[in-house]
Amino acid sequence: MSKIIIGRYIPGNSIIYKMDPRGKILTSFLFIVIIFLANNWLTYVILTLFTLAAVVATGLKAKTFWDGVKPFVWIIFFTAILQLLFSQGGKVYWHLGILSISQYGVTSAIYIFVRFVMIILISTVLTVTTTSLQIADGLEWILTPLKYLKVPVAEIALVLSIALRFVPTLLDEAVKITNAQRARGADFNSGSLMQRAKSIIPIIIPLFTNSLTVALDLATAMESRGYQENGIRSRYRVLKWNKYDWVNLSYFVLLTLLLMIFRTK
């Protein structure tokens, strides 16, 4: 859990760090949408190359992203295996009851695996190069039209920002509690499934208690600084669109065009 880097900001000075958070958030969400345009080997190769280029552009070590992907590998493998065993079409390589491995199943499993990895990598690029405050400001700007529908945009952006900020904190706290329980003789890796489930209780209860304490402290800090719901506040951080954001937009448009040109109709 301590190696999960989604939600963690890592200081840097590369071109991606200099981009406006609004552009990074929009292109990240749109990337998840256009990833479904890829439906053959060539389009997935293009998608992979563009994603790896974004990872390299952060200026961070490849091991950092690999450590971030590793915790999700088994979930991705499980999803890919389901796709492999239950998708039918083309030449059948193996068959047993409702389970089968076919040409279409193998292809779909590989596509699903690559798709999940690309989404995790792009999400990681966004969070490691953008602070939680920048993400909150960007989301608030993106959701501004909803204000006309009486949607509390500022409050929603604040909640998302706080949640994103404290995910790494809670993971670190869970690791500390786990190590403390192991030092006291707790064993989380042996016994039946029910025994393992019960052994997690000494972790969940302290983690839940600490989370409430952090939430109360945060609420007190916000109140002491004069935070009020629906209050009119000035902005200390002013978002500005710059030349690097045009590079980001051009990069995304080029990727979309290539996927539309080379996808199988």
CSV table of C-alpha atoms in Angstrom, one decimal:
chain,number,residue,atom,x,y,z
A,1,MET,CA,0.0,0.0,0.0
A,2,SER,CA,2.9,2.4,0.7
A,3,LYS,CA,3.9,2.1,-3.0
A,4,ILE,CA,0.6,3.3,-4.4
A,5,ILE,CA,1.4,6.7,-5.9
A,6,ILE,CA,-2.0,7.7,-7.4
A,7,GLY,CA,-2.9,10.8,-5.4
A,8,ARG,CA,0.6,11.6,-4.3
A,9,TYR,CA,2.3,14.8,-5.6
A,10,ILE,CA,6.0,14.5,-6.5
A,11,PRO,CA,7.8,17.8,-7.0
A,12,GLY,CA,9.4,18.3,-10.3
A,13,ASN,CA,10.1,20.9,-13.0
A,14,SER,CA,9.4,19.3,-16.3
A,15,ILE,CA,7.0,20.6,-19.0
A,16,ILE,CA,4.0,18.7,-17.6
A,17,TYR,CA,4.4,20.5,-14.2
A,18,LYS,CA,4.2,23.8,-16.0
A,19,MET,CA,0.8,23.0,-17.6
A,20,ASP,CA,-2.5,24.5,-16.4
A,21,PRO,CA,-4.3,21.9,-14.2
A,22,ARG,CA,-7.5,22.5,-16.1
A,23,GLY,CA,-6.0,21.3,-19.3
A,24,LYS,CA,-4.4,18.3,-17.6
A,25,ILE,CA,-7.6,17.3,-16.0
A,26,LEU,CA,-9.7,17.7,-19.2
A,27,THR,CA,-7.2,15.7,-21.3
A,28,SER,CA,-6.9,13.0,-18.7
A,29,PHE,CA,-10.7,12.5,-18.6
A,30,LEU,CA,-11.0,12.7,-22.4
A,31,PHE,CA,-8.1,10.2,-22.7
A,32,ILE,CA,-10.2,7.6,-20.8
A,33,VAL,CA,-13.0,8.3,-23.3
A,34,ILE,CA,-10.9,8.0,-26.5
A,35,ILE,CA,-9.1,4.9,-25.3
A,36,PHE,CA,-12.2,3.0,-26.5
A,37,LEU,CA,-11.5,4.2,-30.1
A,38,ALA,CA,-8.6,1.7,-30.2
A,39,ASN,CA,-9.8,-1.6,-31.6
A,40,ASN,CA,-6.8,-3.1,-33.3
A,41,TRP,CA,-3.1,-3.8,-32.8
A,42,LEU,CA,-1.9,-0.6,-34.5
A,43,THR,CA,-4.2,1.7,-32.5
A,44,TYR,CA,-3.1,0.1,-29.3
A,45,VAL,CA,0.5,0.5,-30.2
A,46,ILE,CA,-0.1,4.2,-31.0
A,47,LEU,CA,-2.0,4.6,-27.6
A,48,THR,CA,0.9,2.9,-25.8
A,49,LEU,CA,3.6,5.1,-27.4
A,50,PHE,CA,1.7,8.3,-26.6
A,51,THR,CA,1.1,7.2,-23.0
A,52,LEU,CA,4.8,6.3,-22.5
A,53,ALA,CA,5.8,9.7,-24.0
A,54,ALA,CA,3.6,11.4,-21.4
A,55,VAL,CA,5.3,9.3,-18.6
A,56,VAL,CA,8.7,10.2,-19.9
A,57,ALA,CA,7.7,13.9,-20.1
A,58,THR,CA,7.2,14.0,-16.3
A,59,GLY,CA,10.9,13.6,-15.8
A,60,LEU,CA,10.4,11.0,-13.1
A,61,LYS,CA,12.0,7.6,-12.9
A,62,ALA,CA,10.2,4.7,-14.7
A,63,LYS,CA,10.4,2.7,-11.4
A,64,THR,CA,8.1,5.2,-9.8
A,65,PHE,CA,5.3,4.4,-12.2
A,66,TRP,CA,6.0,0.7,-12.1
A,67,ASP,CA,5.7,0.7,-8.3
A,68,GLY,CA,2.4,2.6,-8.7
A,69,VAL,CA,1.1,0.0,-11.2
A,70,LYS,CA,2.2,-3.1,-9.3
A,71,PRO,CA,-0.6,-2.9,-6.6
A,72,PHE,CA,-3.2,-3.1,-9.3
A,73,VAL,CA,-1.6,-5.9,-11.5
A,74,TRP,CA,-3.5,-8.7,-9.9
A,75,ILE,CA,-6.9,-6.9,-10.4
A,76,ILE,CA,-6.0,-6.2,-14.0
A,77,PHE,CA,-4.9,-9.9,-14.5
A,78,PHE,CA,-8.1,-11.1,-12.9
A,79,THR,CA,-10.2,-8.9,-15.3
A,80,ALA,CA,-8.2,-10.0,-18.3
A,81,ILE,CA,-8.6,-13.7,-17.4
A,82,LEU,CA,-12.4,-13.3,-17.1
A,83,GLN,CA,-12.3,-11.8,-20.6
A,84,LEU,CA,-10.1,-14.6,-21.8
A,85,LEU,CA,-12.3,-17.4,-20.5
A,86,PHE,CA,-15.8,-16.0,-21.3
A,87,SER,CA,-15.3,-14.2,-24.6
A,88,GLN,CA,-16.0,-16.3,-27.7
A,89,GLY,CA,-15.3,-15.9,-31.3
A,90,GLY,CA,-12.8,-17.0,-33.9
A,91,LYS,CA,-10.7,-20.1,-33.6
A,92,VAL,CA,-11.2,-22.1,-30.4
A,93,TYR,CA,-8.0,-23.2,-28.7
A,94,TRP,CA,-9.5,-24.8,-25.6
A,95,HIS,CA,-13.0,-25.6,-24.4
A,96,LEU,CA,-14.4,-27.0,-21.1
A,97,GLY,CA,-18.1,-26.5,-20.3
A,98,ILE,CA,-18.9,-22.8,-20.3
A,99,LEU,CA,-15.2,-21.9,-20.3
A,100,SER,CA,-13.2,-21.6,-23.5
A,101,ILE,CA,-10.1,-19.9,-24.9
A,102,SER,CA,-10.7,-18.5,-28.3
A,103,GLN,CA,-8.9,-16.2,-30.7
A,104,TYR,CA,-11.2,-13.4,-29.9
A,105,GLY,CA,-10.8,-14.0,-26.1
A,106,VAL,CA,-7.0,-13.8,-26.3
A,107,THR,CA,-7.2,-10.6,-28.2
A,108,SER,CA,-9.8,-9.1,-25.9
A,109,ALA,CA,-7.8,-10.0,-22.8
A,110,ILE,CA,-4.7,-8.4,-24.1
A,111,TYR,CA,-6.6,-5.2,-25.1
A,112,ILE,CA,-8.3,-5.1,-21.6
A,113,PHE,CA,-4.9,-5.4,-19.9
A,114,VAL,CA,-3.3,-2.7,-22.0
A,115,ARG,CA,-6.3,-0.4,-21.5
A,116,PHE,CA,-6.3,-0.7,-17.7
A,117,VAL,CA,-2.5,-0.1,-17.6
A,118,MET,CA,-2.8,3.0,-19.8
A,119,ILE,CA,-5.6,4.5,-17.7
A,120,ILE,CA,-3.6,3.9,-14.5
A,121,LEU,CA,-0.5,5.5,-16.0
A,122,ILE,CA,-2.3,8.6,-17.3
A,123,SER,CA,-4.1,9.0,-13.9
A,124,THR,CA,-0.8,8.7,-12.2
A,125,VAL,CA,0.8,11.3,-14.5
A,126,LEU,CA,-2.0,13.7,-13.5
A,127,THR,CA,-1.8,13.2,-9.8
A,128,VAL,CA,2.0,13.2,-9.4
A,129,THR,CA,2.5,16.4,-11.4
A,130,THR,CA,-0.5,18.3,-9.9
A,131,THR,CA,-1.1,19.3,-6.3
A,132,SER,CA,-4.4,18.7,-4.7
A,133,LEU,CA,-5.1,22.5,-4.5
A,134,GLN,CA,-4.5,22.8,-8.2
A,135,ILE,CA,-6.8,19.9,-8.9
A,136,ALA,CA,-9.5,21.5,-6.8
A,137,ASP,CA,-9.1,24.8,-8.6
A,138,GLY,CA,-9.2,23.0,-12.0
A,139,LEU,CA,-12.3,21.0,-11.1
A,140,GLU,CA,-14.1,24.0,-9.8
A,141,TRP,CA,-13.5,25.9,-13.1
A,142,ILE,CA,-14.6,22.9,-15.2
A,143,LEU,CA,-17.8,22.5,-13.1
A,144,THR,CA,-18.6,26.2,-13.1
A,145,PRO,CA,-21.6,25.9,-15.6
A,146,LEU,CA,-23.3,23.7,-12.9
A,147,LYS,CA,-23.6,26.7,-10.7
A,148,TYR,CA,-26.5,27.9,-12.8
A,149,LEU,CA,-28.3,24.7,-11.7
A,150,LYS,CA,-27.7,25.5,-8.0
A,151,VAL,CA,-25.0,22.8,-7.7
A,152,PRO,CA,-22.5,23.6,-4.9
A,153,VAL,CA,-19.5,23.4,-7.3
A,154,ALA,CA,-17.0,24.9,-4.8
A,155,GLU,CA,-17.9,22.5,-2.1
A,156,ILE,CA,-17.8,19.5,-4.4
A,157,ALA,CA,-14.3,20.5,-5.6
A,158,LEU,CA,-13.2,21.0,-2.0
A,159,VAL,CA,-14.4,17.5,-1.0
A,160,LEU,CA,-12.7,15.9,-4.0
A,161,SER,CA,-9.5,17.7,-3.3
A,162,ILE,CA,-9.5,16.7,0.4
A,163,ALA,CA,-10.3,13.1,-0.5
A,164,LEU,CA,-7.5,12.9,-3.0
A,165,ARG,CA,-5.1,14.6,-0.6
A,166,PHE,CA,-5.8,12.2,2.3
A,167,VAL,CA,-5.8,8.9,0.3
A,168,PRO,CA,-2.0,8.6,0.6
A,169,THR,CA,-2.1,9.7,4.2
A,170,LEU,CA,-4.6,6.9,5.1
A,171,LEU,CA,-2.5,4.3,3.2
A,172,ASP,CA,0.6,5.3,5.1
A,173,GLU,CA,-1.3,5.2,8.3
A,174,ALA,CA,-2.6,1.7,7.4
A,175,VAL,CA,1.0,0.5,6.8
A,176,LYS,CA,2.1,1.9,10.2
A,177,ILE,CA,-0.8,0.2,12.0
A,178,THR,CA,-0.1,-3.1,10.2
A,179,ASN,CA,3.6,-3.0,11.2
A,180,ALA,CA,2.6,-2.2,14.8
A,181,GLN,CA,0.2,-5.1,15.0
A,182,ARG,CA,2.8,-7.4,13.5
A,183,ALA,CA,5.4,-6.2,16.1
A,184,ARG,CA,2.8,-7.4,18.7
A,185,GLY,CA,2.6,-10.8,17.2
A,186,ALA,CA,-0.3,-10.4,14.8
A,187,ASP,CA,-0.4,-12.8,11.8
A,188,PHE,CA,-2.3,-11.7,8.7
A,189,ASN,CA,-1.2,-14.4,6.3
A,190,SER,CA,-2.1,-17.7,7.9
A,191,GLY,CA,-5.3,-19.5,9.0
A,192,SER,CA,-8.7,-19.9,7.2
A,193,LEU,CA,-10.4,-17.1,5.3
A,194,MET,CA,-12.6,-16.3,8.3
A,195,GLN,CA,-9.5,-16.0,10.5
A,196,ARG,CA,-7.8,-13.7,8.1
A,197,ALA,CA,-10.9,-11.6,7.9
A,198,LYS,CA,-11.0,-11.3,11.7
A,199,SER,CA,-7.3,-10.4,11.9
A,200,ILE,CA,-8.0,-7.3,9.8
A,201,ILE,CA,-10.2,-5.8,12.5
A,202,PRO,CA,-7.2,-4.6,14.6
A,203,ILE,CA,-6.2,-2.6,11.6
A,204,ILE,CA,-9.6,-1.2,10.5
A,205,ILE,CA,-10.7,0.1,14.0
A,206,PRO,CA,-7.6,2.2,14.7
A,207,LEU,CA,-7.6,3.4,11.0
A,208,PHE,CA,-11.2,4.4,11.3
A,209,THR,CA,-10.6,6.2,14.6
A,210,ASN,CA,-7.6,8.0,13.2
A,211,SER,CA,-9.6,9.1,10.1
A,212,LEU,CA,-12.3,10.6,12.3
A,213,THR,CA,-9.6,12.4,14.3
A,214,VAL,CA,-8.0,13.8,11.2
A,215,ALA,CA,-11.4,14.9,9.8
A,216,LEU,CA,-12.3,16.7,13.1
A,217,ASP,CA,-8.9,18.4,13.2
A,218,LEU,CA,-9.3,19.5,9.5
A,219,ALA,CA,-12.8,20.9,10.2
A,220,THR,CA,-11.5,22.8,13.2
A,221,ALA,CA,-8.7,24.2,11.1
A,222,MET,CA,-11.1,25.3,8.4
A,223,GLU,CA,-13.4,27.0,10.9
A,224,SER,CA,-10.5,28.8,12.5
A,225,ARG,CA,-9.5,30.2,9.1
A,226,GLY,CA,-13.0,31.6,8.6
A,227,TYR,CA,-14.3,29.0,6.1
A,228,GLN,CA,-18.0,29.4,5.4
A,229,GLU,CA,-20.3,27.4,3.1
A,230,ASN,CA,-21.4,29.4,0.0
A,231,GLY,CA,-19.1,32.2,1.1
A,232,ILE,CA,-17.6,34.7,-1.4
A,233,ARG,CA,-13.9,34.2,-1.5
A,234,SER,CA,-11.1,35.8,-3.4
A,235,ARG,CA,-8.4,33.7,-5.2
A,236,TYR,CA,-4.8,33.5,-4.1
A,237,ARG,CA,-4.0,31.1,-7.0
A,238,VAL,CA,-4.9,32.4,-10.5
A,239,LEU,CA,-5.0,29.8,-13.2
A,240,LYS,CA,-3.3,30.9,-16.5
A,241,TRP,CA,-3.3,29.1,-19.9
A,242,ASN,CA,0.2,29.1,-21.4
A,243,LYS,CA,2.1,27.8,-24.3
A,244,TYR,CA,2.7,24.4,-22.7
A,245,ASP,CA,-1.1,23.9,-22.5
A,246,TRP,CA,-1.3,24.4,-26.3
A,247,VAL,CA,1.3,21.7,-26.6
A,248,ASN,CA,-0.8,19.4,-24.4
A,249,LEU,CA,-4.0,20.2,-26.4
A,250,SER,CA,-2.1,19.6,-29.7
A,251,TYR,CA,-0.7,16.3,-28.4
A,252,PHE,CA,-4.2,15.1,-27.4
A,253,VAL,CA,-5.8,16.2,-30.8
A,254,LEU,CA,-3.0,14.3,-32.7
A,255,LEU,CA,-3.6,11.2,-30.7
A,256,THR,CA,-7.4,11.4,-31.3
A,257,LEU,CA,-6.9,11.8,-35.0
A,258,LEU,CA,-4.5,8.9,-35.3
A,259,LEU,CA,-6.9,6.6,-33.4
A,260,MET,CA,-9.8,7.6,-35.7
A,261,ILE,CA,-7.7,7.2,-38.8
A,262,PHE,CA,-6.3,3.7,-38.0
A,263,ARG,CA,-9.1,2.2,-36.1
A,264,THR,CA,-11.0,-0.7,-37.8
A,265,LYS,CA,-14.4,0.3,-39.0
